[in-house]
């Protein structure tokens, strides 16, 4: 790879990806939710000595812990996806543990892969505090890495049972170890925390995710009986933990809503993984024993506050994945407005964000808005209410604008179907920045959706050629 990179760099100008160091830093231990113990260890899945590759997360709350998840819709679902979905379904949305390994995806590994995933579950179950109402299995499992290879399961089980107990903790160092254990081609651990208030009680939410390549998630809810319809839309793995008390059905409902507007609204290379998984645990440890679980049926106001907080937090984590896109030099927000439905706006934003022509123009800092229009017009729209005839975009009503991230004046390039006389110098100024936005107005309705994407560079292509198998 280095030889080819040198040959290319001698004939073309290859821009360096911007520094990512500012995206990770110290967080006060007081910002993390209470009632969790976690760590990351080096079990030997990764060849590099000392590289953390197994993460363990345990809820130690005396209250029941609710669990929710959204999983990939890829037909080739990895063994950990199948196992975690089965556990959530069997437990009715309850779980107290999470175990993750990086370096091997345990995907397309047949019956042995399923046996290995269950073995990881049992090993982590053994670390959980005893409970009289404990189900048969209380841990959800995730894996990321190379597809088609079996796990070095004996090493992983030793890491879980022997190494993990000695380093479990609830401070920043413990959370950082766990975040590092998620990483594959990521350049920094993606870790965030926040506080929020519901009903006068302060709660905390913290989470981590990983992903830099094989990123175009399309995740749906777990198969629990209360899940919504599945008509919603490098592997993306993530976990969010909160000490708020939330009922299983409302946790799943809030997560499904939030994932559609965050993790299902990002793209790096347009490829959906076999392992994409987002898990949320809510252990209620910050609530008094008499505080009831937040539920959308009995506490609509509290539920909506929680759903908003979870969605905003999921957006923050999802953006970190795009910012760390393999070879990316740009972070671009694509917003489609004035659509008839959220679904139409989301589909068009997705098409723009995954277009190789748009993404290469972004890398070339070329305001080629014709490519944006081409992507916009390629999406069939849903029928209008009470009709079976698909809606059709009116080209004379469409506008396209480049939006600087620094708050300076936007640059319209198409207004109501009429091209503007574009200031090429100004266009170059905007597109040469690391971050900016693209806004498309359809002139049809009042719904909108946002996607986050990156450019496609020479280095991105090299990642796909040589590192694409390592999720």
Coordinates of C-alpha atoms in Angstrom, one line a residue:
X1 CA 0.0 0.0 0.0
X2 CA 2.8 2.5 0.9
X3 CA 4.5 1.8 -2.5
X4 CA 1.3 2.6 -4.4
X5 CA 0.7 5.6 -2.3
X6 CA 4.2 7.0 -3.1
X7 CA 3.6 6.4 -6.8
X8 CA 0.3 8.2 -6.7
X9 CA 1.7 11.1 -4.7
X10 CA 4.3 11.7 -7.3
X11 CA 1.7 12.3 -10.0
X12 CA -1.2 13.9 -8.1
X13 CA -1.7 16.3 -5.2
X14 CA -3.0 14.3 -2.2
X15 CA -4.4 16.4 0.6
X16 CA -3.8 15.3 4.1
X17 CA -6.8 14.5 6.2
X18 CA -7.3 17.1 9.0
X19 CA -6.1 16.4 12.5
X20 CA -8.6 14.5 14.7
X21 CA -6.8 15.1 18.0
X22 CA -9.3 17.7 19.1
X23 CA -12.2 15.3 18.9
X24 CA -11.1 13.3 22.0
X25 CA -10.2 14.6 25.4
X26 CA -10.6 14.1 29.1
X27 CA -14.1 14.1 30.6
X28 CA -14.7 14.5 34.3
X29 CA -15.7 11.2 36.0
X30 CA -18.7 13.0 37.5
X31 CA -20.2 13.3 34.0
X32 CA -20.7 9.6 33.6
X33 CA -23.8 7.7 34.6
X34 CA -23.7 5.9 38.0
X35 CA -24.2 2.1 38.4
X36 CA -21.9 0.9 35.6
X37 CA -18.5 -0.8 35.7
X38 CA -16.6 -1.2 32.5
X39 CA -13.1 -1.8 31.0
X40 CA -11.2 -2.8 27.9
X41 CA -8.4 -5.4 27.8
X42 CA -5.9 -6.8 25.3
X43 CA -7.0 -10.5 24.8
X44 CA -4.9 -11.1 21.7
X45 CA -7.5 -10.7 19.0
X46 CA -5.4 -7.9 17.5
X47 CA -1.8 -8.7 16.7
X48 CA -0.4 -5.5 18.0
X49 CA 0.8 -6.0 21.5
X50 CA -1.2 -4.1 24.1
X51 CA -4.0 -3.0 21.6
X52 CA -7.3 -3.2 23.5
X53 CA -9.6 -5.6 21.7
X54 CA -12.2 -6.8 24.3
X55 CA -14.6 -4.5 26.1
X56 CA -16.9 -5.4 29.0
X57 CA -19.7 -3.2 30.4
X58 CA -21.8 -4.2 33.4
X59 CA -24.8 -2.6 35.1
X60 CA -24.6 -2.9 38.8
X61 CA -27.8 -1.1 39.7
X62 CA -30.2 -2.6 42.1
X63 CA -33.1 -1.6 39.8
X64 CA -33.9 -3.7 36.7
X65 CA -31.9 -2.5 33.7
X66 CA -33.8 -1.9 30.5
X67 CA -32.1 -2.6 27.2
X68 CA -32.8 -1.7 23.6
X69 CA -31.0 -2.2 20.3
X70 CA -31.1 -1.5 16.6
X71 CA -29.4 -4.1 14.4
X72 CA -28.2 -4.2 10.8
X73 CA -30.8 -5.2 8.1
X74 CA -28.0 -6.9 6.1
X75 CA -29.1 -10.4 5.0
X76 CA -25.7 -11.7 6.2
X77 CA -26.3 -10.8 9.9
X78 CA -23.2 -11.7 12.0
X79 CA -23.5 -14.2 14.8
X80 CA -23.4 -11.6 17.6
X81 CA -26.4 -9.7 16.0
X82 CA -28.4 -12.9 15.9
X83 CA -27.5 -13.8 19.5
X84 CA -28.2 -10.3 20.9
X85 CA -31.5 -10.1 19.2
X86 CA -32.5 -13.5 20.6
X87 CA -31.6 -12.4 24.1
X88 CA -33.4 -9.1 24.0
X89 CA -36.5 -10.9 22.6
X90 CA -36.4 -13.6 25.2
X91 CA -35.8 -11.1 28.1
X92 CA -38.5 -8.6 27.0
X93 CA -36.0 -5.8 26.7
X94 CA -33.9 -6.4 29.8
X95 CA -30.1 -7.0 29.9
X96 CA -27.3 -5.9 32.3
X97 CA -24.1 -6.6 30.4
X98 CA -22.4 -5.8 27.1
X99 CA -19.3 -7.5 25.7
X100 CA -17.6 -6.4 22.5
X101 CA -14.5 -7.6 20.6
X102 CA -12.7 -5.8 17.8
X103 CA -10.3 -7.3 15.2
X104 CA -12.7 -10.1 14.1
X105 CA -16.3 -9.7 13.0
X106 CA -17.5 -13.2 13.7
X107 CA -19.6 -12.8 10.6
X108 CA -20.3 -15.6 8.0
X109 CA -18.8 -18.1 10.4
X110 CA -21.5 -20.7 10.6
X111 CA -22.5 -22.6 13.6
X112 CA -19.1 -22.1 15.2
X113 CA -19.6 -18.4 15.1
X114 CA -22.9 -18.7 17.0
X115 CA -21.3 -21.0 19.6
X116 CA -18.5 -18.4 20.1
X117 CA -21.0 -15.6 20.5
X118 CA -22.9 -17.5 23.2
X119 CA -19.7 -18.4 25.0
X120 CA -18.8 -14.6 25.2
X121 CA -22.3 -14.0 26.6
X122 CA -21.9 -16.7 29.3
X123 CA -18.5 -15.5 30.3
X124 CA -19.7 -12.0 30.8
X125 CA -22.9 -13.1 32.6
X126 CA -20.6 -14.7 35.2
X127 CA -19.2 -11.2 36.1
X128 CA -22.6 -9.7 36.8
X129 CA -23.8 -9.2 40.4
X130 CA -26.2 -12.0 41.4
X131 CA -30.0 -11.3 41.2
X132 CA -32.9 -13.5 42.2
X133 CA -34.8 -12.5 39.0
X134 CA -31.8 -13.1 36.7
X135 CA -32.8 -14.5 33.2
X136 CA -30.8 -17.3 31.6
X137 CA -28.7 -14.8 29.7
X138 CA -28.2 -11.2 30.7
X139 CA -25.5 -9.9 28.3
X140 CA -25.6 -8.6 24.7
X141 CA -22.6 -9.2 22.4
X142 CA -21.0 -7.3 19.6
X143 CA -18.0 -7.9 17.3
X144 CA -16.2 -6.0 14.6
X145 CA -13.3 -6.7 12.3
X146 CA -12.5 -9.1 9.4
X147 CA -15.5 -11.0 8.0
X148 CA -15.3 -14.8 7.4
X149 CA -12.8 -15.6 10.2
X150 CA -13.5 -17.4 13.4
X151 CA -12.8 -15.8 16.7
X152 CA -9.8 -16.8 18.8
X153 CA -12.4 -17.6 21.4
X154 CA -10.1 -19.1 24.0
X155 CA -8.2 -15.8 24.2
X156 CA -11.3 -13.8 24.3
X157 CA -12.8 -15.9 27.1
X158 CA -9.6 -15.6 29.1
X159 CA -9.7 -11.8 28.6
X160 CA -13.3 -11.6 29.9
X161 CA -12.9 -13.9 32.9
X162 CA -9.3 -13.3 34.0
X163 CA -8.3 -9.8 32.9
X164 CA -11.5 -7.8 32.9
X165 CA -12.5 -8.1 36.6
X166 CA -9.2 -6.6 37.7
X167 CA -9.6 -3.4 35.7
X168 CA -13.3 -2.7 35.9
X169 CA -14.2 0.8 37.0
X170 CA -16.5 3.8 36.6
X171 CA -14.0 6.6 36.1
X172 CA -12.8 8.3 32.9
X173 CA -9.9 5.9 32.5
X174 CA -12.3 2.9 32.6
X175 CA -14.6 4.4 30.0
X176 CA -11.7 5.3 27.8
X177 CA -10.4 1.7 27.9
X178 CA -13.8 0.4 26.9
X179 CA -14.0 3.0 24.0
X180 CA -10.5 1.9 22.8
X181 CA -11.6 -1.7 22.8
X182 CA -14.3 -0.9 20.2
X183 CA -11.7 0.5 17.6
X184 CA -10.5 -1.0 14.4
X185 CA -9.4 1.5 11.7
X186 CA -10.6 4.4 13.9
X187 CA -8.0 7.1 14.6
X188 CA -9.4 8.1 18.0
X189 CA -11.8 6.7 20.6
X190 CA -15.3 8.1 20.2
X191 CA -16.5 8.9 23.7
X192 CA -19.1 11.5 24.9
X193 CA -21.1 12.3 28.0
X194 CA -23.9 14.7 29.0
X195 CA -26.4 15.5 31.8
X196 CA -30.1 16.2 31.5
X197 CA -33.1 16.7 33.8
X198 CA -36.5 15.0 33.9
X199 CA -39.0 15.7 36.5
X200 CA -36.5 17.7 38.6
X201 CA -34.1 14.8 38.8
X202 CA -30.6 15.1 37.1
X203 CA -29.5 12.1 35.0
X204 CA -26.5 11.3 33.0
X205 CA -25.9 9.7 29.6
X206 CA -22.6 8.6 28.2
X207 CA -21.7 6.5 25.2
X208 CA -19.1 5.3 22.7
X209 CA -19.1 4.2 19.1
X210 CA -16.7 3.1 16.5
X211 CA -16.6 3.3 12.7
X212 CA -14.5 4.8 9.9
X213 CA -15.2 2.5 6.9
X214 CA -18.0 0.2 5.7
X215 CA -20.4 3.0 6.9
X216 CA -23.9 3.4 5.6
X217 CA -26.0 1.9 8.4
X218 CA -29.6 0.8 7.9
X219 CA -30.6 -0.5 11.3
X220 CA -34.0 -1.5 12.6
X221 CA -35.3 -2.3 16.1
X222 CA -34.8 -5.6 17.9
X223 CA -37.5 -8.3 17.5
X224 CA -39.1 -7.6 20.9
X225 CA -42.9 -7.8 21.0
X226 CA -43.3 -4.1 21.5
X227 CA -40.9 -3.0 18.7
X228 CA -42.2 -0.7 16.0
X229 CA -42.7 -1.9 12.4
X230 CA -39.5 -2.6 10.6
X231 CA -40.3 -0.4 7.7
X232 CA -37.9 2.3 9.0
X233 CA -34.7 2.4 7.5
X234 CA -15.8 -0.5 8.7
X235 CA -19.0 -1.6 10.9
X236 CA -20.7 0.8 13.1
X237 CA -20.9 -0.3 16.7
X238 CA -22.1 1.8 19.6
X239 CA -23.5 1.7 23.1
X240 CA -25.2 4.4 25.1
X241 CA -25.6 4.1 28.9
X242 CA -27.9 6.2 31.1
X243 CA -28.8 6.1 34.8
X244 CA -32.3 7.2 34.1
X245 CA -35.2 4.8 34.7
X246 CA -36.9 4.0 31.3
X247 CA -39.3 1.2 30.5
X248 CA -38.1 -1.4 28.0
X249 CA -40.8 -0.5 25.4
X250 CA -40.2 3.2 25.7
X251 CA -36.4 2.8 25.5
X252 CA -36.8 0.8 22.3
X253 CA -39.2 3.4 20.9
X254 CA -36.9 6.3 21.7
X255 CA -33.8 4.5 20.3
X256 CA -35.6 3.5 17.0
X257 CA -36.7 7.2 16.6
X258 CA -33.2 8.5 17.4
X259 CA -31.3 6.0 15.3
X260 CA -33.3 6.9 12.2
X261 CA -32.2 10.5 12.7
X262 CA -28.6 9.9 13.6
X263 CA -26.8 6.6 12.8
X264 CA -29.2 5.8 9.9
X265 CA -28.4 9.3 8.5
X266 CA -24.6 9.0 8.0
X267 CA -22.5 7.6 5.2
X268 CA -18.8 7.3 4.6
X269 CA -18.5 4.8 1.7
X270 CA -22.1 3.7 1.1
X271 CA -21.7 0.1 2.3
X272 CA -23.9 -1.5 4.9
X273 CA -22.1 -3.8 7.4
X274 CA -23.1 -7.3 8.6
X275 CA -22.5 -6.2 12.2
X276 CA -24.0 -2.7 12.7
X277 CA -25.4 -2.6 16.2
X278 CA -26.4 0.2 18.6
X279 CA -27.3 -0.8 22.2
X280 CA -28.8 1.4 25.0
X281 CA -28.9 0.4 28.6
X282 CA -31.0 2.4 31.2
X283 CA -30.4 1.2 34.8
X284 CA -32.3 3.8 36.8
X285 CA -29.5 4.0 39.3
X286 CA -29.8 7.8 39.7
X287 CA -33.5 7.6 40.5
X288 CA -35.0 6.8 43.9
X289 CA -36.6 3.4 44.5
X290 CA -40.0 4.9 44.4
X291 CA -39.4 6.7 41.0
X292 CA -41.3 4.9 38.3
X293 CA -39.8 4.1 35.0
X294 CA -40.4 6.7 32.3
X295 CA -43.0 5.4 29.9
X296 CA -44.6 7.0 26.8
X297 CA -48.0 5.8 27.9
X298 CA -48.0 7.1 31.5
X299 CA -45.4 10.0 31.3
X300 CA -45.5 11.5 27.8
X301 CA -43.7 14.7 28.7
X302 CA -40.9 12.8 30.5
X303 CA -40.6 10.4 27.6
X304 CA -40.4 13.1 25.0
X305 CA -37.6 14.9 26.9
X306 CA -35.7 11.6 27.1
X307 CA -36.3 10.8 23.5
X308 CA -35.0 14.3 22.5
X309 CA -31.9 13.9 24.7
X310 CA -31.2 10.4 23.4
X311 CA -31.6 11.5 19.7
X312 CA -29.3 14.6 20.2
X313 CA -26.7 12.4 21.9
X314 CA -26.9 9.8 19.1
X315 CA -26.4 12.5 16.5
X316 CA -23.2 13.7 18.3
X317 CA -21.8 10.1 18.3
X318 CA -22.8 9.5 14.7
X319 CA -21.1 12.7 13.5
X320 CA -17.8 11.5 15.1
X321 CA -17.9 8.4 12.8
X322 CA -18.2 10.6 9.7
X323 CA -15.5 12.9 10.9
X324 CA -13.2 9.9 11.2
X325 CA -14.2 8.5 7.7
X326 CA -11.3 6.6 6.1
X327 CA -9.3 9.2 4.0
X328 CA -11.9 11.9 4.5
X329 CA -10.9 15.6 4.3
X330 CA -14.4 17.1 4.5
X331 CA -17.3 16.9 6.9
X332 CA -20.5 17.8 5.0
X333 CA -24.1 18.3 6.3
X334 CA -26.7 17.6 3.6
X335 CA -30.1 19.0 4.4
X336 CA -33.2 18.5 2.2
X337 CA -36.0 20.9 3.0
X338 CA -39.6 21.5 1.7
X339 CA -40.4 17.9 1.0
X340 CA -43.8 16.2 1.3
X341 CA -42.5 13.7 3.9
X342 CA -39.6 13.0 6.1
X343 CA -39.1 9.8 4.2
X344 CA -38.7 11.6 0.8
X345 CA -36.3 14.2 2.3
X346 CA -34.3 11.4 4.0
X347 CA -34.0 9.3 0.8
X348 CA -32.9 12.3 -1.3
X349 CA -30.3 13.4 1.3
X350 CA -29.0 9.8 1.4
X351 CA -28.7 9.7 -2.4
X352 CA -26.7 12.9 -2.4
X353 CA -24.5 11.8 0.4
X354 CA -23.6 8.5 -1.3
X355 CA -23.1 9.8 -4.8
X356 CA -19.5 9.1 -5.9
X357 CA -19.7 12.0 -8.3
X358 CA -20.8 14.4 -5.5
X359 CA -18.2 13.0 -3.0
X360 CA -15.3 13.3 -5.5
X361 CA -16.4 16.9 -6.4
X362 CA -16.3 17.7 -2.6
X363 CA -12.8 16.4 -2.4
X364 CA -11.8 18.5 -5.5
X365 CA -13.5 21.5 -3.9
X366 CA -15.6 21.9 -7.0
X367 CA -19.0 23.6 -6.7
X368 CA -20.5 21.2 -9.3
X369 CA -24.1 21.6 -8.2
X370 CA -25.3 19.7 -11.3
X371 CA -24.2 16.5 -9.6
X372 CA -26.3 17.4 -6.6
X373 CA -29.4 18.0 -8.8
X374 CA -28.8 14.7 -10.6
X375 CA -28.9 12.8 -7.4
X376 CA -31.9 14.8 -6.1
X377 CA -33.9 13.9 -9.2
X378 CA -33.0 10.2 -9.2
X379 CA -35.1 9.3 -6.2
X380 CA -38.8 8.1 -6.7
X381 CA -41.0 9.9 -4.3
X382 CA -43.8 8.5 -2.2
X383 CA -47.4 9.0 -3.4
X384 CA -49.3 12.1 -2.0
X385 CA -51.8 11.4 0.8
X386 CA -55.0 9.6 -0.4
X387 CA -53.5 8.9 -3.8
X388 CA -51.6 6.1 -5.5
X389 CA -49.8 8.5 -7.9
X390 CA -46.1 9.2 -6.9
X391 CA -45.3 12.8 -6.3
X392 CA -43.0 14.4 -8.9
X393 CA -40.4 17.1 -8.3
X394 CA -41.0 20.4 -10.1
X395 CA -37.6 21.5 -11.3
X396 CA -38.7 25.1 -11.4
X397 CA -39.3 25.1 -7.6
X398 CA -35.9 23.6 -6.6
X399 CA -33.1 25.6 -5.0
X400 CA -29.5 24.6 -4.0
X401 CA -27.3 26.5 -1.6
X402 CA -23.8 26.0 -0.1
X403 CA -23.8 26.8 3.6
X404 CA -20.5 27.9 5.3
X405 CA -20.0 26.4 8.8
X406 CA -18.5 29.7 10.1
X407 CA -21.7 31.6 9.9
X408 CA -20.9 33.8 6.9
X409 CA -23.3 34.4 4.1
X410 CA -24.6 31.3 2.2
X411 CA -23.9 30.9 -1.5
X412 CA -27.0 30.1 -3.6
X413 CA -26.2 28.4 -6.9
X414 CA -29.8 27.6 -8.0
X415 CA -32.9 29.5 -7.0
X416 CA -36.3 28.2 -8.1
X417 CA -34.8 26.3 -10.9
X418 CA -32.8 29.2 -12.2
X419 CA -29.0 29.1 -12.1
X420 CA -27.3 31.9 -10.2
X421 CA -24.2 33.7 -11.5
X422 CA -21.8 32.0 -9.0
X423 CA -18.9 33.8 -7.5
X424 CA -16.3 31.1 -8.2
X425 CA -13.8 32.6 -5.7
X426 CA -16.4 32.6 -3.0
X427 CA -17.4 29.0 -3.9
X428 CA -13.8 27.9 -3.6
X429 CA -13.5 29.6 -0.2
X430 CA -16.5 27.7 1.2
X431 CA -15.6 24.3 -0.3
X432 CA -11.9 24.6 0.7
X433 CA -13.1 24.6 4.4
X434 CA -13.0 21.3 6.4
X435 CA -16.7 21.7 7.2
X436 CA -19.7 23.1 5.3
X437 CA -23.3 22.3 4.3
X438 CA -25.4 21.6 1.2
X439 CA -29.0 22.7 1.4
X440 CA -31.6 21.6 -1.2
X441 CA -35.1 23.0 -1.1
X442 CA -37.7 21.1 -3.1
X443 CA -40.5 23.6 -2.9
X444 CA -43.1 20.9 -2.3
X445 CA -44.0 20.7 1.5
X446 CA -42.7 21.4 5.0
X447 CA -40.8 18.3 5.9
X448 CA -37.0 18.0 6.1
X449 CA -34.2 15.6 6.8
X450 CA -30.4 15.8 7.4
X451 CA -27.6 13.5 6.4
X452 CA -23.9 13.7 7.4
X453 CA -21.3 12.6 4.9
X454 CA -17.7 13.1 3.8
X455 CA -15.7 13.4 0.6
X456 CA -14.1 10.6 -1.3
X457 CA -10.3 11.1 -1.7
X458 CA -7.4 9.2 -3.1
X459 CA -6.7 7.9 0.4
X460 CA -10.3 6.8 0.7
X461 CA -9.8 4.7 -2.4
X462 CA -6.6 3.1 -1.0
X463 CA -8.5 2.2 2.2
X464 CA -11.1 0.4 0.1
X465 CA -8.5 -1.4 -1.9
X466 CA -6.2 -2.5 0.9
X467 CA -8.1 -2.2 4.2
X468 CA -11.7 -2.7 3.2
X469 CA -11.9 -6.2 4.8
X470 CA -11.1 -4.8 8.3
X471 CA -14.2 -3.3 9.6

